[in-house]
Coordinates of C-alpha atoms in Angstrom, one line a residue:
Chain A
M1 CA -9.6 11.3 -7.4
S2 CA -11.3 12.5 -4.2
E3 CA -12.3 9.1 -3.1
R4 CA -9.7 7.0 -1.3
L5 CA -8.6 3.8 -2.9
H6 CA -9.1 0.8 -0.6
A7 CA -7.3 -2.5 -0.5
R8 CA -9.7 -5.4 -0.2
V9 CA -8.8 -8.3 2.1
S10 CA -10.5 -11.7 1.9
V11 CA -10.1 -13.3 5.3
G12 CA -13.0 -15.8 5.3
A13 CA -15.8 -15.6 7.8
Y14 CA -15.2 -12.8 10.2
I15 CA -16.7 -10.6 12.9
P16 CA -15.8 -7.1 13.9
A17 CA -12.9 -7.0 16.3
F18 CA -14.9 -5.0 18.8
A19 CA -17.1 -8.2 19.3
P20 CA -15.0 -9.5 22.4
R21 CA -15.6 -6.0 24.1
L22 CA -19.2 -6.1 23.1
A23 CA -19.5 -9.7 24.4
T24 CA -17.8 -8.6 27.7
A25 CA -20.3 -5.9 28.1
L26 CA -23.3 -8.1 27.1
I27 CA -22.4 -11.1 29.2
G28 CA -21.2 -9.1 32.1
C29 CA -24.3 -6.9 32.4
T30 CA -26.8 -9.7 31.8
A31 CA -25.0 -11.9 34.3
A32 CA -24.7 -9.1 36.9
L33 CA -28.3 -8.0 36.6
T34 CA -29.8 -11.4 36.7
L35 CA -27.5 -13.3 39.0
V36 CA -26.4 -10.7 41.5
P37 CA -28.9 -9.1 43.9
A38 CA -29.3 -5.3 43.8
P39 CA -27.6 -3.0 44.3
F40 CA -24.4 -5.1 43.7
G41 CA -25.6 -6.1 40.3
L42 CA -25.2 -2.5 39.2
F43 CA -21.5 -2.6 40.3
G44 CA -21.1 -5.7 38.3
A45 CA -22.6 -4.1 35.3
L46 CA -20.4 -1.1 35.6
F47 CA -17.4 -3.3 35.8
A48 CA -18.5 -5.1 32.7
I49 CA -18.9 -1.7 30.8
L50 CA -15.6 -0.6 32.1
G51 CA -14.0 -3.8 30.8
A52 CA -15.6 -3.3 27.4
V53 CA -14.4 0.3 27.0
F54 CA -11.0 -0.1 28.7
P55 CA -10.2 -3.8 28.7
A56 CA -6.8 -3.1 30.4
A57 CA -8.8 -1.8 33.4
L58 CA -9.6 -5.5 34.0
G59 CA -13.3 -4.8 34.4
A60 CA -14.2 -8.3 33.0
W61 CA -12.5 -9.9 36.0
G62 CA -14.0 -7.3 38.4
C63 CA -17.5 -8.2 37.1
A64 CA -16.6 -12.0 37.4
L65 CA -15.6 -11.4 40.9
V66 CA -18.8 -9.7 41.8
I67 CA -20.8 -12.5 40.2
A68 CA -18.9 -15.2 41.9
L69 CA -19.0 -13.6 45.3
A70 CA -22.7 -13.0 44.9
Q71 CA -23.1 -16.8 45.1
L72 CA -22.3 -16.5 48.7
A73 CA -25.7 -14.8 49.3
R74 CA -27.6 -17.8 48.0
T75 CA -28.4 -21.0 49.8
P76 CA -26.6 -23.8 48.0
S77 CA -29.1 -26.0 46.1
V78 CA -28.5 -28.7 43.5
T79 CA -31.7 -27.8 41.7
D80 CA -31.0 -24.0 41.6
W81 CA -29.7 -23.0 38.2
H82 CA -27.9 -19.9 39.5
P83 CA -24.7 -21.5 40.6
Y84 CA -24.2 -23.1 37.2
A85 CA -24.8 -19.9 35.4
V86 CA -22.5 -18.1 37.8
L87 CA -19.7 -20.6 37.0
A88 CA -20.3 -20.4 33.3
A89 CA -20.5 -16.6 33.2
A90 CA -17.5 -16.0 35.4
H91 CA -15.3 -18.2 33.3
L92 CA -16.7 -16.8 30.0
L93 CA -15.9 -13.3 31.2
H94 CA -12.4 -14.4 31.7
V95 CA -12.3 -15.8 28.1
V96 CA -13.8 -12.8 26.3
G97 CA -11.9 -10.3 28.6
S98 CA -8.7 -12.0 27.6
L99 CA -9.5 -11.7 23.9
A100 CA -10.6 -8.0 24.3
I101 CA -7.2 -7.1 25.9
V102 CA -5.1 -8.4 22.9
V103 CA -7.4 -7.7 19.9
E104 CA -7.5 -4.1 18.7
P105 CA -11.2 -3.0 18.4
G106 CA -10.9 -1.3 15.0
G107 CA -10.0 -4.3 13.0
V108 CA -11.5 -7.7 11.9
L109 CA -11.6 -11.0 13.9
Q110 CA -11.5 -14.1 11.9
L111 CA -14.4 -16.3 13.2
R112 CA -12.2 -19.4 13.5
T113 CA -10.1 -17.6 16.1
L114 CA -13.0 -18.1 18.6
R115 CA -12.7 -21.9 18.2
T116 CA -9.8 -22.5 20.4
P117 CA -10.9 -20.3 23.3
L118 CA -14.4 -21.7 23.2
L119 CA -13.2 -25.3 23.1
R120 CA -10.8 -24.6 26.0
W121 CA -13.7 -23.0 27.9
L122 CA -15.9 -26.0 27.2
S123 CA -13.2 -28.5 28.3
I124 CA -12.9 -26.8 31.6
Q125 CA -16.6 -26.1 32.1
V126 CA -17.9 -29.7 31.6
P127 CA -15.9 -31.2 34.5
A128 CA -16.3 -28.0 36.5
Q129 CA -20.1 -28.1 36.2
A130 CA -20.1 -31.8 37.1
V131 CA -17.9 -31.1 40.2
L132 CA -20.2 -28.1 41.1
S133 CA -23.3 -30.2 41.0
L134 CA -21.6 -32.7 43.2
A135 CA -20.5 -30.0 45.6
L136 CA -24.1 -28.6 45.7
L137 CA -25.5 -32.0 46.3
L138 CA -23.2 -32.6 49.3
A139 CA -23.6 -29.1 50.6
S140 CA -27.4 -29.0 50.4
S141 CA -27.5 -32.3 52.3
G142 CA -26.7 -30.5 55.6
P143 CA -23.6 -29.5 57.8
A144 CA -23.4 -32.9 59.5
V145 CA -22.4 -34.5 56.2
L146 CA -19.7 -32.0 55.5
P147 CA -18.2 -30.4 58.6
L148 CA -15.3 -28.9 56.9
P149 CA -16.3 -27.3 53.6
G150 CA -12.9 -25.9 53.0
V151 CA -11.6 -29.4 52.8
F152 CA -14.2 -30.2 50.3
A153 CA -13.3 -27.2 48.3
A154 CA -9.7 -28.4 48.1
L155 CA -10.9 -31.8 47.1
A156 CA -13.1 -30.3 44.3
A157 CA -10.3 -28.2 43.2
T158 CA -8.0 -31.1 42.9
C159 CA -10.6 -33.0 40.9
V160 CA -11.1 -30.1 38.4
A161 CA -7.4 -29.6 38.1
V162 CA -6.6 -33.1 37.4
L163 CA -9.4 -33.4 34.8
V164 CA -8.4 -30.2 33.1
V165 CA -4.7 -31.1 33.0
L166 CA -5.6 -34.5 31.5
V167 CA -7.8 -32.9 28.7
I168 CA -5.3 -30.3 27.9
R169 CA -2.3 -32.6 27.7
R170 CA -4.3 -34.9 25.4
R171 CA -4.8 -32.0 23.0
Chain B
M1 CA 13.4 -16.3 18.0
T2 CA 10.2 -14.8 19.3
Q3 CA 10.3 -12.4 22.4
W4 CA 7.3 -13.2 24.4
R5 CA 5.7 -10.8 27.0
R6 CA 3.3 -11.9 29.7
T7 CA 0.0 -10.0 29.5
V8 CA -2.0 -8.9 32.5
V9 CA -4.5 -11.8 31.9
P10 CA -2.8 -14.5 34.1
A11 CA -2.4 -12.2 37.0
A12 CA -6.0 -10.9 36.8
A13 CA -7.4 -14.5 36.6
T14 CA -5.2 -15.7 39.4
L15 CA -6.1 -12.8 41.7
S16 CA -9.8 -13.3 41.1
A17 CA -9.4 -17.0 41.8
I18 CA -7.5 -16.4 45.0
I19 CA -10.1 -13.9 46.2
V20 CA -13.1 -16.3 45.4
C21 CA -11.3 -19.3 46.9
T22 CA -10.4 -17.4 50.1
A23 CA -14.0 -16.2 50.5
S24 CA -15.2 -19.7 50.0
V25 CA -13.0 -21.0 52.7
M26 CA -14.0 -18.2 55.0
Y27 CA -17.7 -18.8 54.5
G28 CA -17.3 -22.5 54.2
R29 CA -19.0 -22.7 50.7
A30 CA -17.9 -25.6 48.5
D31 CA -19.9 -24.3 45.5
V32 CA -18.1 -21.0 45.5
A33 CA -14.8 -22.9 46.0
V34 CA -15.5 -24.7 42.8
I35 CA -16.0 -21.4 40.9
G36 CA -12.7 -20.1 42.3
V37 CA -10.9 -23.2 41.4
T38 CA -12.2 -23.1 37.8
L39 CA -10.9 -19.5 37.6
F40 CA -7.6 -20.8 38.9
V41 CA -7.5 -23.5 36.3
A42 CA -8.3 -21.0 33.6
A43 CA -5.4 -18.9 35.0
A44 CA -3.1 -21.8 35.0
V45 CA -3.9 -22.6 31.3
V46 CA -3.1 -19.1 30.1
A47 CA 0.0 -18.9 32.3
R48 CA 1.9 -21.5 30.2
R49 CA 4.8 -19.7 28.6
P50 CA 5.4 -20.5 25.0
A51 CA 8.8 -21.5 23.8
A52 CA 11.1 -18.9 22.1
E53 CA 10.9 -20.9 18.9
D54 CA 7.1 -20.6 18.8
G55 CA 5.8 -17.9 16.6
V56 CA 4.1 -16.8 13.4
D57 CA 5.7 -16.9 10.0
L58 CA 4.4 -14.8 7.1
A59 CA 4.9 -15.3 3.4
L60 CA 3.7 -12.9 0.7
H61 CA 3.1 -14.1 -2.7
H62 CA 2.3 -11.9 -5.7
Q63 CA -0.4 -13.5 -7.9
P64 CA 0.1 -12.0 -11.3
S65 CA -2.8 -11.7 -13.6
A66 CA -3.2 -10.5 -17.2
K67 CA -4.4 -7.1 -16.3
D68 CA -2.1 -6.7 -13.3
G69 CA -1.3 -3.0 -12.6
G70 CA -2.5 -1.9 -16.1
D71 CA -5.6 0.2 -16.3
R72 CA -5.6 0.5 -12.5
A73 CA -6.3 -3.2 -12.1
P74 CA -5.6 -4.3 -8.5
V75 CA -2.6 -6.3 -7.7
T76 CA -3.5 -9.6 -5.9
V77 CA -1.3 -10.7 -3.0
R78 CA -1.7 -13.9 -1.0
V79 CA -0.6 -13.7 2.6
D80 CA 0.2 -17.1 4.1
V81 CA 0.2 -17.2 7.9
T82 CA 1.7 -20.2 9.6
A83 CA 2.4 -20.8 13.2
S84 CA 4.6 -23.1 15.3
G85 CA 3.9 -24.2 18.8
N86 CA 1.2 -23.0 21.2
V87 CA 0.1 -20.0 19.2
D88 CA -3.6 -19.2 19.3
L89 CA -3.8 -16.0 17.4
A90 CA -1.9 -13.8 14.9
L91 CA -2.5 -10.1 15.0
L92 CA -1.8 -8.7 11.6
R93 CA -1.4 -5.1 10.6
I94 CA -1.6 -4.7 6.9
T95 CA -0.5 -1.6 5.3
A96 CA -1.4 -1.1 1.7
L97 CA 0.5 1.4 -0.4
G98 CA 2.2 2.8 2.7
F99 CA -0.9 4.6 4.0
E100 CA -4.0 2.5 4.4
V101 CA -3.8 0.3 7.5
Q102 CA -6.1 -2.5 8.4
Q103 CA -5.9 -4.8 11.4
F104 CA -6.8 -8.4 11.5
A105 CA -6.8 -11.2 14.1
V106 CA -6.6 -14.6 12.5
R107 CA -6.0 -18.1 13.6
P108 CA -3.0 -19.7 11.9
P109 CA -2.6 -21.5 9.7
T110 CA -4.6 -19.4 7.2
A111 CA -4.3 -17.5 4.0
L112 CA -5.5 -14.0 3.3
T113 CA -6.0 -12.6 -0.2
V114 CA -5.4 -8.9 -0.5
R115 CA -6.4 -6.9 -3.6
V116 CA -4.5 -3.6 -3.7
P117 CA -5.6 -1.0 -6.2
V118 CA -2.4 0.2 -7.9
A119 CA -2.9 3.9 -8.8
H120 CA 0.5 4.8 -9.8
S121 CA 3.4 3.6 -11.9
G122 CA 7.0 3.2 -10.6
Q123 CA 8.5 1.3 -7.8
Q124 CA 6.3 1.1 -4.7
E125 CA 5.7 -0.9 -1.6
V126 CA 2.4 -2.5 -2.4
L127 CA 1.8 -4.3 0.9
A128 CA 3.5 -4.6 4.2
V129 CA 2.3 -6.9 6.9
E130 CA 3.3 -6.7 10.5
Q131 CA 2.5 -9.5 12.9
R132 CA 2.3 -10.3 16.6
A133 CA 1.7 -13.7 17.9
V134 CA -0.7 -14.4 20.8
A135 CA -0.3 -17.6 22.7
G136 CA -1.8 -19.4 25.7
G137 CA -5.3 -17.9 25.6
A138 CA -4.0 -14.3 25.5
G139 CA -1.6 -15.0 28.4
Y140 CA 1.4 -14.1 26.3
I141 CA 1.9 -11.8 23.4
A142 CA 5.0 -11.5 21.2
D143 CA 6.8 -8.4 20.2
A144 CA 6.0 -7.0 16.8
A145 CA 8.2 -8.7 14.2
P146 CA 9.8 -6.8 11.4
P147 CA 7.2 -6.3 8.7
A148 CA 7.1 -8.6 5.6
S149 CA 6.6 -6.5 2.5
L150 CA 6.1 -6.8 -1.2
H151 CA 7.7 -4.3 -3.6
L152 CA 6.6 -4.1 -7.2
V153 CA 7.6 -2.0 -10.1
V154 CA 4.6 -0.9 -12.1
E155 CA 5.5 0.1 -15.6
P156 CA 4.1 3.3 -17.0
E157 CA 1.2 3.3 -19.5
L158 CA 2.2 3.7 -23.1
T159 CA 0.5 6.4 -25.1
P160 CA 0.8 5.9 -28.9
I161 CA 2.4 8.8 -30.6
R162 CA 2.0 9.5 -34.3
F163 CA 3.9 12.8 -34.6
L164 CA 7.3 13.2 -33.3
P165 CA 9.0 16.7 -33.1
V166 CA 12.6 16.7 -34.5
P167 CA 15.4 19.1 -34.4
R168 CA 15.6 21.7 -37.2
R169 CA 18.9 20.3 -38.4
L170 CA 19.4 16.6 -38.5
R171 CA 22.9 15.3 -38.3
G172 CA 22.5 11.6 -38.7
L173 CA 23.1 9.6 -41.8
T174 CA 20.3 7.1 -41.7
G175 CA 16.9 7.1 -40.1
A176 CA 13.2 7.7 -40.6
H177 CA 13.1 11.5 -40.3
E178 CA 13.4 13.6 -43.5
S179 CA 16.4 15.9 -43.3
A180 CA 17.0 19.1 -45.3
R181 CA 20.0 17.8 -47.2
P182 CA 19.8 15.9 -50.5
G183 CA 20.1 12.2 -50.4
D184 CA 18.2 9.0 -50.6
G185 CA 15.1 7.8 -49.0
G186 CA 13.1 11.1 -48.6
E187 CA 10.5 13.0 -50.6
F188 CA 11.1 14.7 -54.0
R189 CA 13.4 17.7 -53.5
D190 CA 14.1 19.3 -56.8
I191 CA 15.3 18.9 -60.5
H192 CA 19.0 19.6 -60.6
P193 CA 21.7 19.6 -63.3
F194 CA 23.7 16.4 -63.2
A195 CA 26.8 16.6 -61.1
S196 CA 29.6 14.3 -60.3
G197 CA 28.4 11.7 -57.8
D198 CA 24.9 11.6 -59.1
R199 CA 23.7 8.2 -60.1
L200 CA 22.6 7.6 -63.7
R201 CA 19.3 6.1 -62.6
R202 CA 18.3 9.5 -61.2
V203 CA 18.4 11.1 -64.5
D204 CA 15.0 12.5 -65.3
W205 CA 14.8 12.1 -69.1
K206 CA 11.6 14.1 -69.5
A207 CA 13.1 17.0 -67.6
T208 CA 16.3 16.7 -69.6
A209 CA 14.4 16.8 -72.9
R210 CA 12.5 19.9 -71.6
L211 CA 15.4 21.8 -70.0
A212 CA 18.6 20.8 -71.8
R213 CA 20.1 23.7 -73.8
R214 CA 23.1 22.0 -75.1
P215 CA 23.9 18.3 -76.0
G216 CA 25.2 16.6 -73.0
D217 CA 23.1 18.5 -70.5
L218 CA 21.4 16.1 -68.0
Y219 CA 19.0 16.8 -65.3
V220 CA 18.5 14.5 -62.2
R221 CA 15.6 14.2 -59.8
R222 CA 16.9 14.8 -56.2
T223 CA 15.2 13.6 -53.1
N224 CA 15.8 14.5 -49.5
A225 CA 18.0 12.3 -47.3
T226 CA 16.5 10.6 -44.2
S227 CA 18.2 10.9 -40.9
D228 CA 18.0 9.9 -37.3
V229 CA 17.7 12.0 -34.3
D230 CA 19.6 12.1 -31.0
V231 CA 17.0 12.6 -28.3
A232 CA 18.0 13.4 -24.7
I233 CA 15.2 12.8 -22.2
V234 CA 15.8 14.8 -19.1
F235 CA 13.6 13.9 -16.1
D236 CA 12.9 16.4 -13.4
D237 CA 12.4 14.1 -10.3
S238 CA 12.4 16.7 -7.7
D239 CA 8.8 16.6 -6.7
D240 CA 5.8 14.4 -7.1
V241 CA 2.5 16.2 -6.8
G242 CA -1.0 14.9 -7.6
E243 CA -4.3 16.1 -8.7
A244 CA -5.5 16.6 -5.1
V245 CA -3.7 19.7 -4.1
S246 CA -4.7 19.1 -0.4
E247 CA -2.4 16.0 -0.6
W248 CA 0.7 17.8 -1.9
T249 CA 2.2 18.0 1.6
L250 CA 1.4 14.4 2.7
G251 CA 1.3 12.6 -0.6
D252 CA -1.1 9.8 0.4
P253 CA -1.0 7.7 -2.8
T254 CA -4.5 6.5 -2.2
L255 CA -5.8 10.0 -2.3
T256 CA -3.6 12.0 -4.6
G257 CA -5.0 10.8 -7.9
T258 CA -2.7 10.9 -10.9
T259 CA 0.7 12.4 -9.9
S260 CA 3.2 14.4 -11.8
M261 CA 5.6 11.4 -11.7
D262 CA 2.9 9.2 -13.2
V263 CA 2.5 11.7 -16.0
A264 CA 6.3 12.1 -16.4
R265 CA 6.9 8.4 -16.6
N266 CA 4.1 8.0 -19.0
A267 CA 5.4 10.8 -21.3
A268 CA 9.0 9.7 -21.0
W269 CA 8.2 6.1 -21.8
S270 CA 5.8 7.0 -24.7
L271 CA 8.3 9.4 -26.3
A272 CA 11.2 7.1 -25.8
S273 CA 9.3 4.2 -27.4
A274 CA 8.1 6.3 -30.3
Y275 CA 11.7 7.7 -31.0
L276 CA 13.3 4.2 -30.7
A277 CA 10.6 2.8 -33.0
A278 CA 11.7 5.5 -35.5
G279 CA 15.2 4.3 -35.2
D280 CA 16.5 7.3 -33.2
S281 CA 19.1 7.3 -30.5
V282 CA 17.6 8.1 -27.0
S283 CA 19.4 8.9 -23.8
F284 CA 17.8 9.4 -20.4
Q285 CA 18.9 11.4 -17.3
V286 CA 17.4 12.5 -14.1
L287 CA 18.0 16.0 -12.7
S288 CA 18.5 15.2 -9.1
R289 CA 21.3 12.7 -9.3
A290 CA 24.1 11.8 -11.8
G291 CA 23.5 8.1 -11.3
G292 CA 20.9 6.2 -13.2
A293 CA 21.6 7.8 -16.5
I294 CA 21.2 5.8 -19.6
P295 CA 23.7 6.8 -22.4
R296 CA 22.3 7.3 -25.8
G297 CA 21.5 4.2 -27.9
S298 CA 18.9 2.6 -30.1
G299 CA 17.3 -0.7 -30.7
G300 CA 15.6 -3.4 -28.5
R301 CA 18.1 -3.5 -25.7
Q302 CA 18.1 0.3 -25.2
R303 CA 14.4 0.1 -25.1
E304 CA 14.4 -2.4 -22.3
R305 CA 17.1 -0.4 -20.5
L306 CA 15.0 2.8 -20.8
R307 CA 11.9 1.0 -19.7
A308 CA 13.5 -0.2 -16.5
A309 CA 15.1 3.1 -15.8
I310 CA 12.0 5.1 -16.4
A311 CA 9.8 2.7 -14.4
Q312 CA 12.2 2.8 -11.3
T313 CA 12.4 6.6 -11.3
A314 CA 11.2 7.9 -7.9
P315 CA 10.9 11.4 -6.5
H316 CA 14.2 12.5 -5.1
P317 CA 14.7 15.9 -3.2
R318 CA 17.1 18.3 -4.9
F319 CA 18.5 20.3 -2.1
L320 CA 21.1 22.1 -4.1
T321 CA 20.7 23.5 -7.6
R322 CA 22.5 21.3 -10.0
A323 CA 25.9 22.9 -10.8
R324 CA 26.4 21.4 -14.3
T325 CA 24.0 21.0 -17.1
P326 CA 23.5 17.3 -18.0
L327 CA 25.6 16.4 -20.9
V328 CA 23.7 15.8 -24.2
A329 CA 24.9 14.9 -27.7
P330 CA 25.6 17.9 -30.0
G331 CA 22.4 18.9 -31.9
A332 CA 20.3 16.5 -29.8
M333 CA 16.7 17.2 -29.2
I334 CA 16.1 17.8 -25.5
V335 CA 12.8 16.5 -24.0
L336 CA 12.6 18.1 -20.6
L337 CA 9.8 16.7 -18.3
S338 CA 9.1 18.9 -15.3
T339 CA 6.3 20.4 -13.3
F340 CA 8.1 23.7 -13.5
L341 CA 7.2 24.4 -10.0
D342 CA 10.8 25.6 -9.5
G343 CA 13.1 27.5 -11.8
D344 CA 15.9 24.9 -12.3
A345 CA 14.3 23.3 -15.3
V346 CA 13.8 26.7 -17.0
R347 CA 17.4 27.7 -16.3
L348 CA 18.6 24.5 -18.0
A349 CA 16.3 24.9 -20.9
A350 CA 17.6 28.4 -21.5
L351 CA 21.2 27.1 -21.6
W352 CA 20.2 24.4 -24.1
R353 CA 18.4 26.8 -26.2
A354 CA 21.5 29.1 -26.2
A355 CA 23.5 26.1 -27.3
G356 CA 21.3 25.6 -30.3
H357 CA 19.3 22.6 -29.1
R358 CA 15.7 22.2 -29.7
V359 CA 13.9 21.9 -26.4
L360 CA 10.5 20.3 -25.9
A361 CA 9.3 21.1 -22.5
I362 CA 6.7 18.6 -21.3
D363 CA 4.6 20.1 -18.5
T364 CA 3.8 17.1 -16.2
L365 CA 1.6 18.8 -13.7
P366 CA -1.8 17.1 -13.6
R367 CA -4.9 19.3 -13.5
P368 CA -5.0 20.5 -9.9
D369 CA -8.1 19.9 -8.0
A370 CA -8.5 22.7 -5.4
S371 CA -12.0 21.8 -4.4
T372 CA -11.1 20.8 -0.8
L373 CA -8.9 23.8 -0.2
N374 CA -9.9 26.7 2.1
R375 CA -9.6 30.3 0.9
R376 CA -6.1 30.9 2.2
Q377 CA -4.8 27.7 0.5
Q378 CA -6.6 28.6 -2.8
L379 CA -4.8 32.0 -2.7
A380 CA -1.5 30.2 -2.1
L381 CA -2.2 27.8 -5.0
R382 CA -3.0 30.8 -7.3
V383 CA 0.4 32.4 -6.4
V384 CA 2.2 29.1 -7.0
L385 CA 0.5 28.4 -10.3
G386 CA 1.0 32.1 -11.3
R387 CA 4.6 31.9 -10.9
R388 CA 4.6 28.6 -12.8
D389 CA 2.8 30.2 -15.7
E390 CA 5.5 32.9 -15.7
R391 CA 8.1 30.2 -16.1
L392 CA 6.2 28.6 -18.9
H393 CA 6.0 32.0 -20.7
E394 CA 9.7 32.4 -20.2
L395 CA 10.2 29.0 -21.8
R396 CA 8.2 29.9 -24.9
A397 CA 10.1 33.1 -25.0
F398 CA 13.3 31.1 -25.3
G399 CA 11.9 29.3 -28.3
A400 CA 11.2 26.0 -26.4
D401 CA 8.0 24.2 -27.3
V402 CA 5.8 23.5 -24.3
I403 CA 3.2 20.7 -24.2
A404 CA 0.9 19.8 -21.3
W405 CA 0.9 16.0 -21.2
H406 CA -2.1 15.4 -18.9
R407 CA -4.7 16.1 -21.4
S408 CA -7.2 14.1 -23.5
P409 CA -5.5 11.9 -26.1
A410 CA -6.9 13.9 -29.0
R411 CA -5.6 17.2 -27.5
L412 CA -2.3 15.7 -26.9
A413 CA -2.0 14.4 -30.5
A414 CA -3.0 17.8 -31.8
D415 CA -0.3 19.5 -29.7
L416 CA 2.3 17.0 -30.7
R417 CA 1.3 17.5 -34.4
S418 CA 1.6 21.3 -34.1
V419 CA 5.1 21.1 -32.7
S420 CA 6.1 18.4 -35.3
L421 CA 5.3 20.5 -38.3
P422 CA 8.4 21.6 -40.1
R423 CA 9.1 25.3 -39.6
R424 CA 11.7 27.8 -40.6
A425 CA 14.6 28.2 -38.3

């Protein structure tokens, strides 16, 4: 009588719906503290926590911005793992931040809902990482090879965009 | 048609991409430009607006089982979630029994199985599912669609009844109850001198030999006639309060425990079934409204009519005191089901008693659980229950029989037996 009756819902494999928020905080803090030099890393971490607690405050994108801009402080090198991690983390923050905005934290998230965003992330990441390694290769070979980096950026952007559009259209 | 709204995601991603790309151009960094462009592509992907025809469809299917609804067995409902177009996610808000809300984010097409514990009888919304579709990687979200719901009528439990109270004077000509007048079918009544109309096969030759004074004197064995009963079940549907007194104001069905309407439905259905099985005529009326009354009748069809009417009885506020007493057949036995938390039922019982009806008042208030009340609330409850006790005393003073239904089966059977015993008028 005093105990509430509960409806039981079978939804298959699931995770708590606060997982995207938790992922925002974890990925953001980890990336900010490892990829961004102090004290800017702390700002990134704060943005990540803000994005986890209040996703509508767009803290995930703030953190992604801090991580991406921190790459400016590094010398481009094709053998350095940091740029690749920055690219993956910034994009991943966008993915989990998007999920955190639409999913209420008090519920349940079916595990298979993560499949489409992760596949989409992967389909963008694979060509983007390839273009990034090419860009790093060309950039690390010296200014004489590439006098106009902005032109190269536009070229790289076009390549990535074409690849992604092709992949998405096929799906 | 789905009404889509753009979320803040495309704008946030685009703004981030523009800032990163601008910085990369300013500092001449191709690697940073690639990061910015990647963010820009991600923003372009989520900015694809879905078509108005795209959306999520829900279908609720009740999966009946042998024990469905009975003995508080849960009701199983399958929720089929299908989507059309570029829908990534369906946000479901599942409300069970009108109170318990659970939220789910699922990827269509999928099927959810919901087991809802049904604690009460009667008509109820077992499940309501509200959905919002999310498309384009959370770039667009649809407005909440009208909820899909599943309504069920849970039939009341049937308590077997062995002893049925009957009016002191039976007026019917056939039936299963023994009346006070001589006739066929009943128990031995007396030895009586033969009179015109008596059948010869009723002549008791031993009694004649022993009692006859003159030649031609004959004595017959007389038996009681059997008769049927007109029963009017009057259902006070003004309030529905449960065992948990703290829930009397909110009425959360998942917390109330057994409610007065559950008890009343159970009592009404059990008594109606028992009287119909005995061949009696039963009518049914609710106090709050004139509609929904079942005129008196007997047999299998009447049983089905009564079952449907009793199961669909729902609490209905009675703002004004009913002006007219519900019409009942002359000499009918009145079964009045009420919590007696207000005085209307007592007033009606007094009128019926004054008209010579036998009134069986069934107290449908479940045992109150006041354990979660504070001192002030407990004091208020004592006042309410005290006034109710006064009404029950008043009923007994009128000559009405009062039975509390929410008791152990043995105690209930004993109470019914005590009011079923023949007594002097």
